[in-house]
Coordinates of C-alpha atoms in Angstrom, one line a residue:
X521 CA -11.7 31.1 36.6
X522 CA -9.7 28.9 34.3
X523 CA -11.0 25.5 33.2
X524 CA -9.2 22.8 35.2
X525 CA -6.7 20.5 33.4
X526 CA -6.1 16.8 34.1
X527 CA -2.7 17.8 35.6
X528 CA -4.4 19.8 38.3
X529 CA -5.7 16.6 40.0
X530 CA -4.2 13.9 42.0
X531 CA -5.0 10.8 40.0
X532 CA -3.4 8.2 42.2
X533 CA -5.9 5.3 42.8
X534 CA -8.7 7.2 41.1
X535 CA -10.9 5.9 38.3
X536 CA -10.1 8.3 35.5
X537 CA -12.6 8.2 32.6
X538 CA -11.1 9.8 29.5
X539 CA -13.3 10.7 26.5
X540 CA -11.1 10.3 23.4
X541 CA -11.8 10.4 19.7
X542 CA -11.0 7.0 18.2
X543 CA -13.4 7.5 15.3
X544 CA -10.7 6.2 12.9
X545 CA -11.2 5.0 9.3
X546 CA -11.5 1.2 8.8
X547 CA -11.4 -1.0 5.8
X548 CA -12.4 -4.7 6.1
X549 CA -12.1 -4.4 9.9
X550 CA -8.5 -3.0 9.8
X551 CA -7.5 0.6 10.7
X552 CA -6.2 2.5 7.7
X553 CA -5.0 5.5 9.7
X554 CA -4.3 5.4 13.5
X555 CA -3.4 9.1 13.7
X556 CA -6.2 9.9 16.2
X557 CA -5.2 6.9 18.4
X558 CA -1.5 7.9 18.4
X559 CA -2.5 11.5 19.3
X560 CA -4.2 10.3 22.5
X561 CA -1.3 8.1 23.7
X562 CA 0.5 10.9 25.6
X563 CA -2.7 11.7 27.6
X564 CA -3.1 8.0 28.5
X565 CA 0.5 7.6 29.5
X566 CA 0.3 10.8 31.7
X567 CA -2.7 9.4 33.5
X568 CA -1.1 6.0 34.0
X569 CA 2.1 7.6 35.3
X570 CA 0.1 9.6 37.8
X571 CA -1.4 6.3 39.2
X572 CA -4.8 6.6 37.7
X573 CA -7.0 3.6 36.7
X574 CA -7.7 4.6 33.2
X575 CA -11.0 4.1 31.4
X576 CA -11.1 5.1 27.8
X577 CA -14.4 6.0 26.0
X578 CA -15.1 6.8 22.4
X579 CA -17.6 6.5 19.6
X580 CA -17.0 5.0 16.1
X581 CA -19.1 5.7 13.1
X582 CA -22.9 6.0 13.2
X583 CA -24.4 2.7 14.3
X584 CA -28.1 2.2 15.0
X585 CA -28.3 3.7 18.5
X586 CA -29.0 1.2 21.2
X587 CA -28.0 -1.7 19.0
X588 CA -24.7 -3.6 19.0
X589 CA -23.2 -3.8 15.4
X590 CA -20.0 -5.7 15.1
X591 CA -18.7 -3.6 12.2
X592 CA -18.8 -0.6 14.6
X593 CA -17.1 -2.4 17.5
X594 CA -14.0 -0.8 19.0
X595 CA -12.2 -4.1 19.0
X596 CA -9.6 -3.0 16.3
X597 CA -8.9 0.1 18.4
X598 CA -8.3 -2.0 21.5
X599 CA -5.8 -4.1 19.6
X600 CA -4.0 -1.0 18.3
X601 CA -4.0 0.6 21.8
X602 CA -2.5 -2.6 23.2
X603 CA 0.2 -2.4 20.5
X604 CA 1.0 1.3 21.1
X605 CA 0.9 1.1 24.9
X606 CA 2.7 -2.3 25.0
X607 CA 0.2 -3.6 27.4
X608 CA -3.1 -5.4 27.1
X609 CA -6.1 -3.1 26.8
X610 CA -9.3 -5.1 27.4
X611 CA -12.4 -4.1 25.6
X612 CA -15.4 -3.9 28.0
X613 CA -18.6 -4.7 26.0
X614 CA -21.2 -4.4 28.8
X615 CA -20.2 -1.4 30.9
X616 CA -23.0 1.0 31.4
X617 CA -24.2 -0.5 34.7
X618 CA -20.7 -0.9 36.1
X619 CA -17.8 -3.3 35.5
X620 CA -14.7 -4.7 37.1
X621 CA -11.4 -3.6 35.7
X622 CA -9.7 -6.7 37.2
X623 CA -5.9 -6.3 37.1
X624 CA -6.0 -4.0 34.1
X625 CA -4.6 -0.5 34.5
X626 CA -6.3 0.7 31.3
X627 CA -9.5 -0.5 29.6
X628 CA -11.5 0.6 26.6
X629 CA -15.3 0.8 26.8
X630 CA -17.3 -0.4 23.8
X631 CA -18.7 2.2 21.4
X632 CA -20.7 4.8 23.4
X633 CA -23.2 5.0 20.5
X634 CA -24.3 1.4 21.3
X635 CA -26.2 3.0 24.2
X636 CA -29.6 4.4 23.5
X637 CA -29.7 8.2 24.2
X638 CA -26.0 9.0 23.6
X639 CA -26.5 11.4 20.7
X640 CA -29.6 13.0 22.4
X641 CA -27.6 13.9 25.5
X642 CA -29.8 11.7 27.6
X643 CA -29.6 12.8 31.3
X644 CA -29.9 9.3 32.8
X645 CA -27.3 7.9 30.5
X646 CA -24.9 10.8 31.3
X647 CA -25.5 10.1 35.1
X648 CA -24.6 6.4 34.6
X649 CA -21.4 7.4 32.7
X650 CA -20.5 9.9 35.5
X651 CA -21.0 7.2 38.1
X652 CA -18.2 5.1 36.6
X653 CA -15.4 7.5 37.5
X654 CA -13.9 9.8 40.1
X655 CA -12.6 12.2 37.5
X656 CA -13.9 12.8 33.9
X657 CA -11.4 14.0 31.4
X658 CA -12.6 15.5 28.2
X659 CA -9.8 15.0 25.7
X660 CA -11.7 14.6 22.5
X661 CA -11.5 18.0 20.9
X662 CA -13.0 16.5 17.7
X663 CA -16.4 15.9 19.5
X664 CA -16.5 19.1 21.5
X665 CA -19.0 20.8 19.1
X666 CA -21.5 18.0 19.9
X667 CA -24.0 18.0 22.7
X668 CA -24.0 14.3 23.7
X669 CA -24.1 12.3 26.8
X670 CA -20.4 11.3 26.7
X671 CA -19.1 14.7 25.8
X672 CA -21.4 17.2 27.3
X673 CA -24.0 15.7 29.7
X674 CA -21.4 13.8 31.8
X675 CA -19.6 17.1 32.6
X676 CA -22.5 18.2 34.8
X677 CA -22.8 15.0 36.8
X678 CA -19.2 13.8 37.2
X679 CA -17.5 14.2 40.7
X680 CA -14.7 16.1 38.9
X681 CA -14.4 17.2 35.3
X682 CA -11.6 18.7 33.4
X683 CA -9.9 19.0 30.0
X684 CA -7.1 16.7 28.9
X685 CA -3.6 17.6 27.5
X686 CA -4.6 16.8 23.8
X687 CA -7.6 19.1 24.1
X688 CA -5.5 21.9 25.6
X689 CA -2.8 21.6 23.0
X690 CA -5.5 21.9 20.3
X691 CA -6.9 25.1 21.9
X692 CA -3.5 26.6 22.2
X693 CA -2.5 25.9 18.6
X694 CA -5.8 27.3 17.2
X695 CA -5.7 30.3 19.5
X696 CA -2.2 31.1 18.3
X697 CA -3.4 31.1 14.7
X698 CA -6.5 33.3 15.4
X699 CA -5.6 35.7 18.2
X700 CA -2.1 37.1 17.6
X701 CA -0.7 35.4 14.5
X702 CA 2.6 36.5 12.8
X703 CA 1.8 38.1 9.5
X704 CA 1.6 37.5 6.6
X705 CA -1.2 34.9 7.5
X706 CA -2.1 32.5 4.7
X707 CA -5.1 30.1 4.8
X708 CA -5.5 27.3 2.3
X709 CA -9.1 26.1 2.2
X710 CA -10.3 23.4 -0.1
X711 CA -13.6 21.6 -0.4
X712 CA -16.3 20.7 -2.8
X713 CA -18.8 23.4 -1.8
X714 CA -18.7 27.0 -0.7
X715 CA -21.9 26.3 1.3
X716 CA -20.1 23.9 3.6
X717 CA -17.3 26.3 4.3
X718 CA -19.0 29.6 4.0
X719 CA -18.9 30.4 7.7
X720 CA -15.2 29.6 7.8
X721 CA -14.4 31.7 4.7
X722 CA -16.5 34.5 6.1
X723 CA -14.4 34.4 9.4
X724 CA -11.0 33.9 7.7
X725 CA -11.4 36.7 5.2
X726 CA -11.4 39.1 8.2
X727 CA -8.2 37.6 9.6
X728 CA -5.8 36.5 6.8
X729 CA -3.6 38.3 4.3
X730 CA -4.1 35.6 1.6
X731 CA -7.0 33.1 1.3
X732 CA -6.1 30.4 -1.1
X733 CA -9.1 28.4 -2.2
X734 CA -9.3 25.1 -4.1
X735 CA -11.7 22.3 -5.2
X736 CA -15.3 23.1 -6.0
X737 CA -15.0 26.2 -3.8
X738 CA -12.6 27.7 -6.3
X739 CA -15.0 26.9 -9.2
X740 CA -17.7 29.0 -7.7
X741 CA -15.2 31.9 -7.3
X742 CA -14.1 31.4 -11.0
X743 CA -17.8 31.6 -12.0
X744 CA -18.1 34.8 -10.0
X745 CA -15.2 36.2 -12.0
X746 CA -17.2 35.5 -15.2
X747 CA -15.5 32.3 -16.3
X748 CA -17.3 29.3 -17.7
X749 CA -16.4 26.2 -15.6
X750 CA -17.9 23.6 -18.0
X751 CA -19.5 20.7 -16.1
X752 CA -17.4 21.3 -13.0
X753 CA -19.0 21.2 -9.6
X754 CA -19.9 24.8 -8.5
X755 CA -22.8 26.6 -6.7
X756 CA -24.5 29.3 -8.9
X757 CA -26.6 30.5 -6.0
X758 CA -23.5 31.4 -4.0
X759 CA -21.8 33.5 -6.7
X760 CA -23.0 36.6 -4.9
X761 CA -21.3 35.4 -1.7
X762 CA -18.1 34.7 -3.6
X763 CA -18.2 38.3 -5.0
X764 CA -18.9 39.7 -1.5
X765 CA -15.9 37.8 0.0
X766 CA -13.6 38.9 -2.7
X767 CA -14.6 42.5 -2.3
X768 CA -14.3 42.3 1.5
X769 CA -10.7 40.9 1.1
X770 CA -9.7 43.7 -1.3
X771 CA -11.1 46.4 1.0
X772 CA -8.8 45.3 3.8
X773 CA -5.8 44.8 1.5
X774 CA -6.0 41.0 1.5
X775 CA -6.4 38.7 -1.5
X776 CA -8.3 35.6 -2.6
X777 CA -6.3 34.5 -5.6
X778 CA -8.3 32.3 -8.1
X779 CA -6.6 29.8 -10.4
X780 CA -5.3 31.1 -13.7
X781 CA -5.0 27.6 -15.2
X782 CA -6.5 24.2 -14.3
X783 CA -6.3 20.5 -15.0
X784 CA -9.5 19.3 -16.7
X785 CA -11.0 15.9 -17.8
X786 CA -14.3 14.6 -18.9
X787 CA -14.5 12.1 -16.1
X788 CA -13.1 11.4 -12.7
X789 CA -11.2 8.1 -13.0
X790 CA -7.7 6.6 -13.0
X791 CA -6.0 6.8 -16.3
X792 CA -8.4 9.3 -17.8
X793 CA -7.1 11.7 -20.4
X794 CA -6.5 15.1 -18.8
X795 CA -5.5 18.5 -20.1
X796 CA -4.1 21.8 -18.7
X797 CA -6.4 24.7 -19.6
X798 CA -6.3 28.4 -19.0
X799 CA -9.5 29.2 -17.0
X800 CA -10.7 31.2 -20.1
X801 CA -10.5 28.1 -22.3
X802 CA -12.5 25.4 -20.4
X803 CA -14.8 23.4 -22.8
X804 CA -18.5 22.9 -21.9
X805 CA -18.0 19.1 -21.5
X806 CA -15.0 19.4 -19.2
X807 CA -14.7 19.3 -15.4
X808 CA -12.0 20.9 -13.3
X809 CA -10.1 18.4 -11.0
X810 CA -6.9 20.3 -10.1
X811 CA -5.0 23.5 -10.5
X812 CA -2.5 24.0 -13.3
X813 CA 1.3 24.6 -13.2
X814 CA 1.1 28.4 -13.4
X815 CA -1.4 28.5 -10.5
X816 CA 0.8 26.2 -8.6
X817 CA 3.7 28.6 -9.0
X818 CA 1.5 31.5 -7.8
X819 CA 0.1 29.7 -4.8
X820 CA 3.6 28.4 -3.8
X821 CA 5.1 31.9 -4.0
X822 CA 2.3 33.2 -1.6
X823 CA 2.9 30.3 0.8
X824 CA 6.7 31.0 0.8
X825 CA 6.1 34.5 2.2
X826 CA 3.8 33.4 5.0
X827 CA 4.7 33.5 8.7
X828 CA 1.5 31.7 9.8
X829 CA -0.3 29.0 7.7
X830 CA -3.6 27.4 8.2
X831 CA -4.4 24.4 6.0
X832 CA -7.9 22.9 5.7
X833 CA -8.7 20.9 2.6
X834 CA -6.8 19.7 -0.5
X835 CA -6.6 21.8 -3.6
X836 CA -7.7 19.1 -6.1
X837 CA -8.9 15.6 -6.4
X838 CA -5.6 14.3 -5.1
X839 CA -6.8 10.7 -4.6
X840 CA -6.2 10.1 -8.3
X841 CA -2.6 10.6 -9.5
X842 CA -3.5 12.7 -12.6
X843 CA -5.2 15.3 -10.3
X844 CA -2.8 15.3 -7.4
X845 CA 0.0 17.7 -8.5
X846 CA -1.7 20.8 -7.0
X847 CA -2.2 19.3 -3.5
X848 CA 1.3 17.7 -3.6
X849 CA 2.9 21.0 -4.5
X850 CA 1.0 22.9 -1.8
X851 CA 1.9 20.2 0.8
X852 CA 5.5 20.4 -0.1
X853 CA 5.5 24.2 0.1
X854 CA 3.8 24.1 3.5
X855 CA 6.3 21.5 4.7
X856 CA 9.3 23.6 3.6
X857 CA 7.9 26.8 5.1
X858 CA 9.4 28.2 8.3
X859 CA 6.0 29.6 9.3
X860 CA 3.9 28.4 12.2
X861 CA 1.7 25.8 10.6
X862 CA -1.6 24.3 11.7
X863 CA -3.5 21.7 9.5
X864 CA -6.8 19.9 10.1
X865 CA -9.7 18.3 8.4
X866 CA -10.2 14.6 7.3
X867 CA -9.0 15.0 3.7
X868 CA -6.2 17.3 4.8
X869 CA -5.0 14.5 7.2
X870 CA -5.1 12.0 4.4
X871 CA -3.0 14.3 2.2
X872 CA -0.5 14.8 5.0
X873 CA -0.1 11.1 5.4
X874 CA 0.1 10.5 1.7
X875 CA 2.9 13.0 1.2
X876 CA 4.6 12.1 4.6
X877 CA 4.9 15.6 5.9
X878 CA 3.4 15.2 9.4
X879 CA 6.7 15.9 11.1
X880 CA 6.9 19.3 9.2
X881 CA 3.6 20.6 10.5
X882 CA 3.7 22.4 13.9
X883 CA 0.2 21.2 14.9
X884 CA -2.1 18.7 13.2
X885 CA -5.7 19.0 14.4
X886 CA -7.8 15.8 14.6
X887 CA -10.8 18.0 15.3
X888 CA -12.9 17.7 12.2
X889 CA -16.2 19.5 12.8
X890 CA -15.0 21.1 16.0
X891 CA -11.9 22.4 14.2
X892 CA -14.2 24.2 11.7
X893 CA -16.5 25.4 14.4
X894 CA -13.7 26.9 16.4
X895 CA -12.2 28.6 13.3
X896 CA -15.6 30.0 12.5
X897 CA -15.5 31.7 15.9
X898 CA -18.2 29.6 17.5
X899 CA -18.2 28.8 21.2
X900 CA -17.8 25.0 21.8
X901 CA -20.6 23.5 23.9
X902 CA -18.1 21.4 25.9
X903 CA -16.2 24.6 26.9
X904 CA -19.4 26.3 27.9
X905 CA -20.4 23.3 30.0
X906 CA -17.1 23.3 31.9
X907 CA -17.2 27.0 32.4
X908 CA -20.7 26.8 33.8
X909 CA -19.7 24.0 36.1
X910 CA -16.7 26.0 37.3
X911 CA -18.8 29.1 37.9
X912 CA -21.2 27.1 40.0
X913 CA -18.4 25.5 42.0
X914 CA -16.8 28.9 42.6
X915 CA -20.1 30.3 44.0
X916 CA -20.5 27.3 46.3
X917 CA -16.9 27.7 47.5

């Protein structure tokens, strides 16, 4: 039996509690990227149009559980929601034992992690949350890999529970990438360590035609090819894994192209002196911070042939201008490609915003850890909880 969607329910006059992911970056109390808030707006508007009394719920950061900390307050999110929705969105600070919405058609509950037991999936807390609504809508794909009261426990105790439009659109886009993609399939995976992306690399190497790697991950693969990487970040204990993945790719006619030239420097800082080196010419005191021009040409040519593209992670240390050319070129190539394109991951989102290519990506995932878990082929706990609830309801009926 399919998992119910929010659109399957009559929301008129109902208290609709929507779990969103408003865990946005803040600097001095100001939002630096409201991408995740904007992504949730269509769901909120759909619920309002259907006549629901909308209650929004999210976490922000990692406050001390059970303690109110002003720097983790959702007040900035309430202000931005008010601006985007063009209506006042009150922030309800004390809500766990019930509250009055007054004349508001949409309210935002203060940080769920201010409640003791949230991250432990406390049963009593989940029951209290469930009692606040007639329908619970799980729309925060980014938190769907977590077993917490506001994402998992509440599903069991709510009168009705379903998935929201944003969640469904995420599932559809990722399923399109993984189940029946148009070939050639190209994945671009960046990151500092193979260990943090090993499960993803292991899964993708069985699916893609080309697996482009960048950052510290590429350094480990270069070491596996026998190159000296100087003082660059790499993982000597995972060289065997890099060799295994490369061999596995070759056996199925795929490729994991390593850089042929790189941008190096002795320190990571603005204005530092940098050089382009062949990977066979890296000095012992140098660190790799980006790919070189010949590697850029090679990677771009691979991307141009793709019909499906998955992007997770920048290619270099793009935060600093001297080391940004690789990621910028990759971003431009992805933007210009006519392939079906999905991108996700915090640093990837930052690169997309920096190079202003959001409109050129078919689907931008705000999923974070859940995005990786899904791509690694793992079953998401939230999906399992909804499937279990549905199975029980089916038996009762």
